[in-house]
Amino acid sequence: TSPSLTSKMAPATKPASPPALGPKDLYLILYNALCCLGWAYVLALGIPSILASVASSDASFLEALKTAGRELYFATPATAGWSDESSLSLAFVLTVVQSAAVLEIVHA
């Protein structure tokens, strides 16, 4: 006679629970989230500023693009058309996010 299938199966085991997040894991999640937000701000501020600068220029497209590129570093939410209030400039946020990239060396 053959043994039943249930006797051949391995005993059921509980699925392993995910490891708990330690302080280093939480720090890395926060660090990456803040860098992501910073880069999103740079992108969201930069693209409309370039488009607005090129659209308002009477020069050729290439010359208007060159001028927009020179002015981009000084972009603010007002130049991007978001608001009239003074807020963080693209230059400041870009400097902070790029400087935070130095921490990648520490994370390695």
Short mmCIF file of C-alpha atoms in Angstrom, two decimals:
data_model
loop_
_atom_site.label_atom_id
_atom_site.label_comp_id
_atom_site.label_asym_id
_atom_site.label_seq_id
_atom_site.Cartn_x
_atom_site.Cartn_y
_atom_site.Cartn_z
CA THR A 1 0.00 0.00 0.00
CA SER A 2 1.07 3.56 -0.60
CA PRO A 3 1.21 6.14 2.14
CA SER A 4 -1.25 9.00 1.91
CA LEU A 5 -0.23 12.29 0.33
CA THR A 6 -0.57 14.18 3.57
CA SER A 7 2.10 12.13 5.24
CA LYS A 8 4.59 13.00 2.44
CA MET A 9 4.08 16.77 2.69
CA ALA A 10 6.32 18.90 4.85
CA PRO A 11 4.74 20.43 7.90
CA ALA A 12 3.25 23.85 7.30
CA THR A 13 5.51 26.69 8.33
CA LYS A 14 4.61 30.26 9.05
CA PRO A 15 5.74 32.79 6.46
CA ALA A 16 8.66 34.82 7.69
CA SER A 17 7.69 38.26 8.90
CA PRO A 18 9.52 41.20 7.34
CA PRO A 19 12.44 42.44 9.40
CA ALA A 20 11.76 45.47 11.58
CA LEU A 21 13.08 48.78 10.32
CA GLY A 22 15.98 50.05 12.38
CA PRO A 23 17.10 53.66 12.79
CA LYS A 24 19.47 53.42 9.82
CA ASP A 25 16.67 52.14 7.57
CA LEU A 26 14.34 54.93 8.68
CA TYR A 27 17.09 57.50 8.09
CA LEU A 28 17.74 56.20 4.58
CA ILE A 29 14.02 56.26 3.74
CA LEU A 30 13.76 59.86 4.99
CA TYR A 31 16.97 60.89 3.21
CA ASN A 32 15.81 59.44 -0.12
CA ALA A 33 12.31 60.90 0.23
CA LEU A 34 13.70 64.39 0.90
CA CYS A 35 16.13 64.13 -2.01
CA CYS A 36 13.29 62.98 -4.25
CA LEU A 37 11.16 65.95 -3.16
CA GLY A 38 14.09 68.31 -3.78
CA TRP A 39 14.66 66.98 -7.29
CA ALA A 40 10.93 67.13 -8.00
CA TYR A 41 10.92 70.80 -6.93
CA VAL A 42 13.90 71.55 -9.19
CA LEU A 43 12.17 69.84 -12.12
CA ALA A 44 8.77 71.39 -11.45
CA LEU A 45 10.33 74.84 -11.16
CA GLY A 46 12.81 74.48 -14.01
CA ILE A 47 10.59 73.27 -16.84
CA PRO A 48 7.90 75.98 -16.58
CA SER A 49 10.58 78.65 -16.13
CA ILE A 50 12.36 77.59 -19.32
CA LEU A 51 9.10 77.36 -21.26
CA ALA A 52 7.93 80.78 -20.04
CA SER A 53 11.27 82.36 -20.87
CA VAL A 54 11.38 80.87 -24.38
CA ALA A 55 7.73 81.74 -25.07
CA SER A 56 8.18 85.38 -24.06
CA SER A 57 11.34 85.90 -26.10
CA ASP A 58 11.44 87.60 -29.50
CA ALA A 59 14.81 86.03 -30.36
CA SER A 60 15.32 82.86 -32.37
CA PHE A 61 14.48 79.62 -30.60
CA LEU A 62 18.14 78.73 -30.04
CA GLU A 63 19.01 82.16 -28.65
CA ALA A 64 15.89 82.15 -26.47
CA LEU A 65 16.86 78.71 -25.14
CA LYS A 66 20.38 79.93 -24.33
CA THR A 67 18.98 82.92 -22.46
CA ALA A 68 16.49 80.70 -20.61
CA GLY A 69 19.33 78.41 -19.56
CA ARG A 70 21.32 81.33 -18.17
CA GLU A 71 18.28 82.60 -16.25
CA LEU A 72 17.20 79.17 -14.99
CA TYR A 73 19.55 79.17 -12.02
CA PHE A 74 17.70 82.20 -10.63
CA ALA A 75 14.21 80.76 -11.17
CA THR A 76 11.60 81.11 -8.44
CA PRO A 77 7.95 80.05 -8.22
CA ALA A 78 7.06 83.51 -9.59
CA THR A 79 9.11 82.95 -12.76
CA ALA A 80 7.55 79.51 -13.14
CA GLY A 81 4.08 81.05 -12.91
CA TRP A 82 3.06 79.26 -9.69
CA SER A 83 2.69 82.19 -7.36
CA ASP A 84 3.75 85.75 -6.71
CA GLU A 85 5.24 85.07 -3.33
CA SER A 86 8.95 84.85 -2.74
CA SER A 87 10.00 81.29 -2.07
CA LEU A 88 13.03 79.05 -2.36
CA SER A 89 14.92 79.59 -5.58
CA LEU A 90 15.98 76.79 -7.86
CA ALA A 91 19.61 77.67 -7.11
CA PHE A 92 19.17 77.19 -3.37
CA VAL A 93 17.27 73.90 -3.62
CA LEU A 94 19.68 72.57 -6.24
CA THR A 95 22.64 73.42 -4.00
CA VAL A 96 21.06 71.67 -1.01
CA VAL A 97 20.13 68.53 -2.97
CA GLN A 98 23.52 68.31 -4.66
CA SER A 99 25.30 68.85 -1.34
CA ALA A 100 23.21 66.09 0.22
CA ALA A 101 24.57 63.78 -2.47
CA VAL A 102 27.90 63.90 -0.58
CA LEU A 103 26.17 61.82 2.09
CA GLU A 104 26.03 58.98 -0.44
CA ILE A 105 29.70 58.42 0.42
CA VAL A 106 28.79 57.95 4.07
CA HIS A 107 25.94 55.60 3.16
CA ALA A 108 28.22 53.33 1.14
#
